[in-house]
Coordinates of C-alpha atoms and ligand atoms in Angstrom, one line a residue:
M20 CA 0.0 0.0 0.0
P21 CA 1.4 3.5 -0.7
H22 CA 2.2 5.6 2.3
T23 CA -0.5 7.8 3.9
S24 CA 0.4 11.4 4.8
T25 CA 2.9 12.2 7.5
R26 CA 0.6 15.0 8.5
T27 CA -1.9 12.5 9.9
A28 CA 0.6 10.0 11.3
N29 CA 0.1 11.2 14.9
F30 CA -3.6 11.7 14.6
E31 CA -5.5 10.0 17.3
E32 CA -9.2 9.2 17.4
S33 CA -11.2 11.9 19.1
V34 CA -11.6 10.8 22.8
I35 CA -14.9 12.6 23.0
R36 CA -16.4 10.6 20.1
R37 CA -14.8 7.4 21.4
M38 CA -16.5 7.8 24.8
T39 CA -19.9 8.3 23.0
R40 CA -19.3 4.9 21.4
V41 CA -18.3 3.4 24.7
A42 CA -21.5 4.8 26.3
M43 CA -23.6 3.2 23.6
E44 CA -21.9 -0.2 24.0
Q45 CA -22.3 -0.1 27.7
G46 CA -25.8 1.3 27.8
A47 CA -24.5 4.2 29.9
I48 CA -26.0 7.6 30.2
N49 CA -23.9 9.7 27.9
L50 CA -22.5 12.7 29.7
S51 CA -19.4 12.6 27.5
Q52 CA -19.9 14.2 24.1
G53 CA -21.6 17.5 24.7
F54 CA -24.9 17.7 22.9
P55 CA -28.6 18.1 24.1
D56 CA -31.0 15.2 24.4
F57 CA -33.9 17.7 24.1
D58 CA -35.6 19.1 21.1
P59 CA -34.7 22.5 19.5
P60 CA -37.3 25.3 19.7
E61 CA -40.5 24.3 17.9
A62 CA -40.4 27.3 15.6
L63 CA -37.2 25.9 14.2
T64 CA -38.4 22.4 13.5
R65 CA -41.6 23.8 12.0
A66 CA -39.5 26.1 9.7
L67 CA -37.5 23.0 8.7
A68 CA -40.6 21.1 7.7
E69 CA -41.8 24.1 5.7
T70 CA -38.4 24.4 4.0
A71 CA -38.5 20.7 3.1
A72 CA -41.7 21.5 1.1
K73 CA -40.7 24.8 -0.5
G74 CA -36.9 24.6 -0.7
P75 CA -34.2 25.8 -1.3
H76 CA -32.6 22.4 -2.0
Q77 CA -29.6 23.5 -4.1
Y78 CA -26.4 25.3 -3.1
A79 CA -26.7 28.6 -1.2
V80 CA -24.2 31.3 -1.9
T81 CA -20.8 29.8 -0.9
W82 CA -20.3 32.2 2.0
G83 CA -23.9 31.9 3.2
A84 CA -27.4 32.7 2.0
A85 CA -28.1 36.4 1.9
N86 CA -31.1 36.3 4.3
F87 CA -29.2 34.1 6.8
R88 CA -26.2 36.4 6.8
A89 CA -28.4 39.5 7.2
A90 CA -30.2 38.0 10.1
L91 CA -27.0 36.7 11.7
A92 CA -25.2 40.1 11.3
E93 CA -28.1 41.9 12.9
K94 CA -28.2 39.5 15.9
Q95 CA -24.5 39.5 16.4
R96 CA -24.3 43.3 16.0
H97 CA -26.7 43.5 18.9
Y98 CA -24.9 41.1 21.2
M99 CA -21.3 41.9 20.2
G100 CA -21.8 45.6 20.0
I101 CA -19.6 46.0 16.9
P102 CA -20.4 47.0 13.3
I103 CA -21.0 43.8 11.2
D104 CA -21.7 44.0 7.5
P105 CA -23.2 40.7 6.3
D106 CA -21.6 41.2 2.9
K107 CA -18.1 42.1 4.1
H108 CA -17.5 40.4 7.5
V109 CA -19.6 37.2 7.7
T110 CA -18.8 33.7 6.3
V111 CA -21.3 30.9 7.0
V112 CA -19.5 27.5 7.4
C113 CA -20.2 24.0 8.5
G114 CA -20.1 24.3 12.2
S115 CA -17.6 26.2 14.4
T116 CA -15.3 23.3 13.7
E117 CA -14.9 24.4 10.1
A118 CA -14.9 28.0 11.2
M119 CA -11.8 27.4 13.4
M120 CA -10.1 25.4 10.6
A121 CA -10.8 27.9 7.9
A122 CA -9.6 30.7 10.2
M123 CA -6.3 28.8 10.9
M124 CA -5.7 28.0 7.3
S125 CA -6.3 31.7 6.4
V126 CA -3.8 33.3 8.7
V127 CA -1.2 30.7 9.7
N128 CA 1.7 29.4 7.6
P129 CA 3.3 26.0 8.2
G130 CA 5.8 26.3 11.0
D131 CA 4.1 29.3 12.6
K132 CA 3.5 29.2 16.3
V133 CA 0.0 29.4 17.7
V134 CA -0.7 30.0 21.4
V135 CA -3.3 27.6 22.9
F136 CA -4.5 27.6 26.5
S137 CA -4.4 24.1 28.1
P138 CA -6.7 22.4 28.8
F139 CA -8.2 22.9 25.4
Y140 CA -10.9 21.5 23.2
E141 CA -9.3 18.6 21.4
N142 CA -9.9 19.9 17.8
Y143 CA -7.5 22.8 18.2
G144 CA -4.6 20.3 18.3
A145 CA -5.8 18.8 15.0
D146 CA -6.4 22.2 13.5
A147 CA -2.8 23.1 14.3
I148 CA -1.5 19.9 12.7
L149 CA -3.6 20.2 9.6
S150 CA -2.5 23.8 9.1
G151 CA 1.1 23.0 9.9
A152 CA 1.2 25.3 12.9
E153 CA 3.2 24.6 16.1
P154 CA 1.1 25.0 19.2
V155 CA 2.6 26.7 22.2
Y156 CA 0.6 25.8 25.3
V157 CA 0.0 28.0 28.2
P158 CA -1.5 26.3 31.3
L159 CA -4.8 27.3 32.8
E160 CA -4.1 26.1 36.4
P161 CA -6.7 24.0 38.1
P162 CA -8.8 24.4 40.2
D163 CA -9.5 28.0 39.2
F164 CA -8.0 27.9 35.7
G165 CA -6.3 31.2 35.9
F166 CA -3.1 31.9 33.8
D167 CA 0.2 33.4 34.6
R168 CA 0.6 36.6 32.6
D169 CA 4.4 36.2 32.3
R170 CA 4.0 32.7 30.9
L171 CA 1.5 34.0 28.4
R172 CA 3.9 36.8 27.5
A173 CA 6.7 34.3 27.0
A174 CA 4.5 32.3 24.7
F175 CA 3.7 35.3 22.6
A176 CA 7.4 36.2 22.6
Q177 CA 8.3 33.0 20.8
G178 CA 7.0 34.6 17.7
A179 CA 3.3 33.6 17.9
K180 CA 1.2 34.3 14.8
A181 CA -2.2 33.7 16.6
L182 CA -3.8 32.8 19.8
I183 CA -6.8 30.5 20.1
L184 CA -9.3 31.6 22.7
C185 CA -12.2 29.4 23.8
N186 CA -14.5 31.6 25.9
P187 CA -16.6 30.5 27.7
S188 CA -14.3 27.6 27.8
N189 CA -14.7 23.9 27.0
P190 CA -13.8 21.9 29.1
T191 CA -13.3 24.1 32.2
G192 CA -16.4 26.2 32.2
K193 CA -14.1 29.2 32.7
V194 CA -15.4 32.6 31.6
F195 CA -12.5 34.9 31.0
S196 CA -12.8 38.2 32.9
R197 CA -12.6 41.5 31.1
E198 CA -9.3 42.1 32.8
E199 CA -7.9 38.8 31.5
L200 CA -9.1 39.6 28.0
L201 CA -7.6 43.1 28.1
S202 CA -4.3 41.6 29.1
I203 CA -4.5 39.2 26.1
A204 CA -5.5 42.1 23.9
G205 CA -2.5 44.1 25.0
L206 CA -0.1 41.2 24.2
S207 CA -1.8 40.5 20.8
E208 CA -1.2 44.2 19.9
E209 CA 2.4 44.2 21.3
F210 CA 3.3 41.0 19.3
D211 CA 1.0 41.7 16.4
T212 CA -0.9 38.4 16.5
W213 CA -4.3 37.2 15.4
V214 CA -6.8 36.1 18.0
I215 CA -9.1 33.3 16.8
T216 CA -12.0 32.9 19.2
D217 CA -14.3 30.0 19.7
E218 CA -17.4 31.5 21.3
V219 CA -20.0 28.8 20.8
Y220 CA -21.2 29.1 24.4
E221 CA -21.6 32.9 24.2
H222 CA -25.2 32.7 25.5
I223 CA -24.5 30.1 28.2
V224 CA -22.9 32.3 30.9
Y225 CA -24.1 32.0 34.5
A226 CA -24.7 35.1 36.6
P227 CA -22.8 36.9 37.9
A228 CA -20.3 36.1 35.2
E229 CA -20.6 38.0 31.9
H230 CA -19.5 37.3 28.4
T231 CA -17.1 39.8 26.8
Y232 CA -16.7 39.3 23.1
F233 CA -13.0 39.6 22.3
A234 CA -13.7 41.5 19.1
S235 CA -15.6 44.1 21.1
L236 CA -12.5 45.2 23.1
P237 CA -11.0 48.5 21.9
G238 CA -9.0 48.0 18.7
M239 CA -9.5 44.2 18.6
A240 CA -12.1 43.7 15.8
E241 CA -9.4 44.1 13.2
R242 CA -7.2 41.3 14.5
T243 CA -9.9 38.9 15.7
I244 CA -11.6 36.1 13.8
S245 CA -14.7 35.4 15.9
C246 CA -15.9 31.9 15.4
S247 CA -19.2 30.6 16.6
S248 CA -22.2 28.6 15.6
L249 CA -25.9 28.1 16.1
S250 CA -25.4 24.6 17.6
K251 CA -25.5 25.3 21.3
T252 CA -27.6 28.4 21.3
Y253 CA -30.5 26.8 19.5
S254 CA -29.8 23.1 20.4
I255 CA -29.1 22.1 16.8
T256 CA -25.6 20.6 16.9
G257 CA -26.4 18.3 14.0
W258 CA -27.3 21.1 11.7
R259 CA -23.7 22.2 11.5
L260 CA -24.3 25.9 11.0
G261 CA -21.3 27.9 12.0
Y262 CA -19.7 31.2 11.0
T263 CA -16.8 33.5 11.2
I264 CA -16.8 37.3 11.7
A265 CA -13.7 39.0 10.6
N266 CA -12.4 42.2 8.9
E267 CA -13.2 42.5 5.2
K268 CA -9.8 41.5 3.8
T269 CA -9.5 38.4 6.0
T270 CA -13.1 37.5 5.3
D271 CA -12.3 37.5 1.6
I272 CA -9.6 34.9 2.3
I273 CA -11.7 32.8 4.7
R274 CA -14.5 32.6 2.1
K275 CA -12.1 31.1 -0.4
V276 CA -10.7 28.6 2.1
H277 CA -14.3 27.7 3.0
D278 CA -15.3 27.4 -0.6
F279 CA -12.5 24.9 -1.4
L280 CA -13.1 23.0 1.8
T281 CA -16.8 22.5 1.8
V282 CA -18.4 24.8 -0.8
G283 CA -21.2 25.8 1.6
A284 CA -23.3 25.0 4.6
A285 CA -26.6 23.2 4.0
A286 CA -28.9 25.6 2.1
P287 CA -32.3 24.3 3.6
L288 CA -30.9 24.4 7.1
Q289 CA -29.7 28.0 6.7
E290 CA -33.2 28.9 5.4
A291 CA -34.9 27.2 8.3
A292 CA -32.6 28.8 10.9
V293 CA -33.3 32.4 9.8
C294 CA -36.3 32.5 12.1
A295 CA -34.2 31.6 15.2
L296 CA -31.8 34.5 14.5
G297 CA -34.8 36.8 15.0
F298 CA -35.8 35.3 18.4
P299 CA -36.4 38.0 21.0
Q300 CA -34.3 38.5 24.2
R301 CA -36.7 36.3 26.1
Y302 CA -35.5 33.3 24.2
Y303 CA -31.9 33.8 25.4
D304 CA -33.1 34.5 29.0
E305 CA -35.1 31.2 29.0
L306 CA -32.2 29.3 27.5
L307 CA -29.9 30.6 30.3
A308 CA -32.5 29.9 33.0
A309 CA -32.9 26.4 31.8
Y310 CA -29.1 25.8 31.7
T311 CA -28.7 27.4 35.1
R312 CA -31.3 24.9 36.5
K313 CA -29.4 22.0 34.8
R314 CA -26.1 23.2 36.2
D315 CA -27.4 23.6 39.7
L316 CA -29.2 20.3 39.7
F317 CA -26.1 18.5 38.4
L318 CA -23.7 20.2 40.8
R319 CA -26.1 19.3 43.7
T320 CA -25.8 15.7 42.6
L321 CA -22.0 15.9 42.6
D322 CA -22.2 17.3 46.1
E323 CA -24.4 14.5 47.2
A324 CA -22.1 12.0 45.7
G325 CA -19.2 13.6 47.5
L326 CA -17.3 14.5 44.3
G327 CA -15.1 17.6 44.1
Y328 CA -15.3 19.9 41.1
T329 CA -14.6 23.4 39.8
R330 CA -17.9 25.3 39.5
P331 CA -18.4 26.3 35.9
A332 CA -19.2 29.9 35.2
G333 CA -20.2 29.2 31.6
A334 CA -20.7 26.5 28.9
Y335 CA -22.2 23.1 30.0
Y336 CA -19.3 21.1 31.3
V337 CA -17.8 20.4 34.7
L338 CA -14.4 19.0 35.5
V339 CA -14.7 16.6 38.4
D340 CA -11.7 15.5 40.5
I341 CA -11.4 11.7 40.7
G342 CA -8.0 11.7 42.4
E343 CA -9.2 9.8 45.4
F344 CA -10.1 6.9 43.1
D345 CA -7.4 7.0 40.5
R346 CA -4.6 9.5 40.2
T347 CA -2.8 7.9 37.3
D348 CA -5.3 6.8 34.6
D349 CA -8.4 8.8 33.9
N350 CA -9.0 6.8 30.7
R351 CA -9.2 3.6 32.7
F352 CA -11.5 5.3 35.3
C353 CA -13.9 6.5 32.5
E354 CA -14.1 3.0 31.0
W355 CA -14.8 1.6 34.5
L356 CA -17.4 4.4 35.2
A357 CA -19.3 3.6 31.9
Q358 CA -19.1 -0.1 32.5
E359 CA -20.0 -0.3 36.2
V360 CA -21.8 2.9 37.1
K361 CA -23.3 3.3 33.6
V362 CA -22.5 7.0 33.2
A363 CA -20.1 8.1 30.5
A364 CA -17.6 11.0 31.0
V365 CA -14.6 12.2 29.0
P366 CA -11.1 11.6 30.5
G367 CA -9.6 15.0 31.3
S368 CA -6.2 14.1 30.0
S369 CA -7.5 14.4 26.5
F370 CA -7.8 18.2 27.0
F371 CA -4.6 18.8 28.9
R372 CA -1.1 19.2 27.6
E373 CA 0.2 18.8 31.1
P374 CA 0.2 15.4 32.8
V375 CA -3.2 15.9 34.5
R376 CA -4.8 12.5 35.2
N377 CA -7.2 13.2 38.0
L378 CA -10.0 15.1 36.2
I379 CA -12.9 13.9 34.1
R380 CA -15.4 16.0 32.2
F381 CA -19.2 15.6 32.4
H382 CA -21.6 17.7 30.4
F383 CA -25.1 18.6 31.6
A384 CA -26.9 19.6 28.4
K385 CA -29.5 17.0 29.1
K386 CA -33.1 16.8 30.2
E387 CA -33.5 17.2 33.9
E388 CA -34.8 13.6 34.1
T389 CA -31.6 12.4 32.4
L390 CA -29.5 14.4 34.8
L391 CA -31.5 13.0 37.8
A392 CA -31.0 9.4 36.5
A393 CA -27.3 10.0 36.0
G394 CA -27.2 11.6 39.5
E395 CA -28.8 8.5 41.1
R396 CA -26.1 6.3 39.5
L397 CA -23.3 8.6 40.5
K398 CA -24.4 8.6 44.1
G399 CA -23.8 4.8 44.0
L400 CA -20.3 5.3 42.5
R401 CA -18.5 5.2 45.9
S402 CA -20.1 2.0 47.1
I403 CA -19.7 0.2 43.7
W404 CA -16.0 1.3 43.7
A405 CA -15.6 0.0 47.3
A406 CA -17.4 -3.3 46.6
R407 CA -15.7 -4.2 43.3
G408 CA -12.7 -1.8 43.1
Y409 CA -10.8 -1.8 39.9
K410 CA -8.4 -4.6 39.2
T411 CA -5.6 -3.7 36.8
Ligands
LIG23 N1 -18.3 20.3 21.7 C1 -18.8 19.1 22.2 C2 -17.9 18.5 23.2 O1 -16.9 19.0 23.5 C3 -19.0 18.1 21.0 C4 -17.8 17.9 20.3 C5 -18.0 17.1 19.1 O2 -18.0 15.9 19.1 N2 -18.0 17.7 17.9 O3 -18.2 17.4 23.7

C-alpha cells in the first residue's frame, strides 16, 4: 500500500467521540460528548418542515445565504456591539469546527506558532497539525483555571502568529474576565498576532459572570476572527451551522478557504434557521435559565455523591476530581465508570497538555430527568467502587 500522509501520522481518534461509542456499547447515560438530548425550539423544527416542502434544495451562496447572513449580522451586532456588515464580514460555514479550521488556514503558515491555553478542546490540536502550525501551550491552572501573565507573554514572545481563545471555555467552564481579556488584547497588539475565538457558548454564561466578546474590546475587531455557531444556542448541533466574523480583507480569504473545503453550509438548514436568529431576548433568557437549573441540579448531585469539582461559570461542562479513586489513569477510570456505574464521561487528559490524570469531564446539556437518573447512578459510585474496586 502506498504511504499515507505524515501530517496525519500522529492523529488519534477523538476521545470525546470514542466515549460516546463506549456509552452506547455499555448502555451508559452519555454525559461525555456535549450535545442536548432535548428538542430544538418548535419554531425551528416547523420552519425546517416548511423548508422541506418549498426549498431551497440547491447550493446557497458559498459564504452563506443572503437572508441568513443578514439575520445573523443583525443579531451579532446587537450582542457583540460592533459593526458587522453581512456582505463584508460574515462567512457561514459547516459548524464552528470548520470556522476554526478555515480561520487557521487563512492566517497561519506552516511552522508558525499558535498559542493555545491548556486544557483545550481537542480539535485545536488537530487544527494546528492540519494547518502545519506549532502549538505553544499556556496552562490554565486547576482548580481556578487562571493563567500566569508572564508565561503567556513568554509564549507570545516565541513569535506567535495567533492565539486561540475558547471563551466560555470547554472543558473548564471558565469565563475569561474583562481584565484577563484586556491583558490578552495588550499582548496581541504588542506582538501583532491574530486572535481566533471559539465563542459557541456565548449565550450560556451564568450570573454573575458576563461574556465579553473579544472582538468588542478596543481595537480588537481588526485582529480577531470570531468563530461561533448556532449549535449550542438553538440546540441544533447536527445542523452544522457555524460562522466567522472578521475584517473585510480576511473574510475574503476565509471565504475562499471555506469554498475549497466544503463549498457551503446546507442551504435548507440556513433557510430554516433564519427564524431563530430573529428570536427576542426572552429566548436567550429562557435558555440561560434552563441551563442554570441544569447546572445547579447536576452540581447538587455531585455534592451529594461527595465528588469535588470546579464550579463552571459558563458553557455546559464540569471537570470533576477523581483523584481519590485513581490519580494515574483517567481513561481507565472513565471506562470503568461507563461499564460499572453506567455513566459516561470524557477523561480530562484528552484536554490537557500537562500530565493531569485526576480530572474527568461531564456535560449537563441534558433533560432534567436524564441528569437525575445520572445523579442516582453517580451517588452509587463510591459503594460500587468499594465493593468491586478496579483490578488492573
Ligand atoms: N463540543 C462538544 C464536546 O466538547 C461536542 C464535540 C464534538 O463531538 N463535535 O463534547
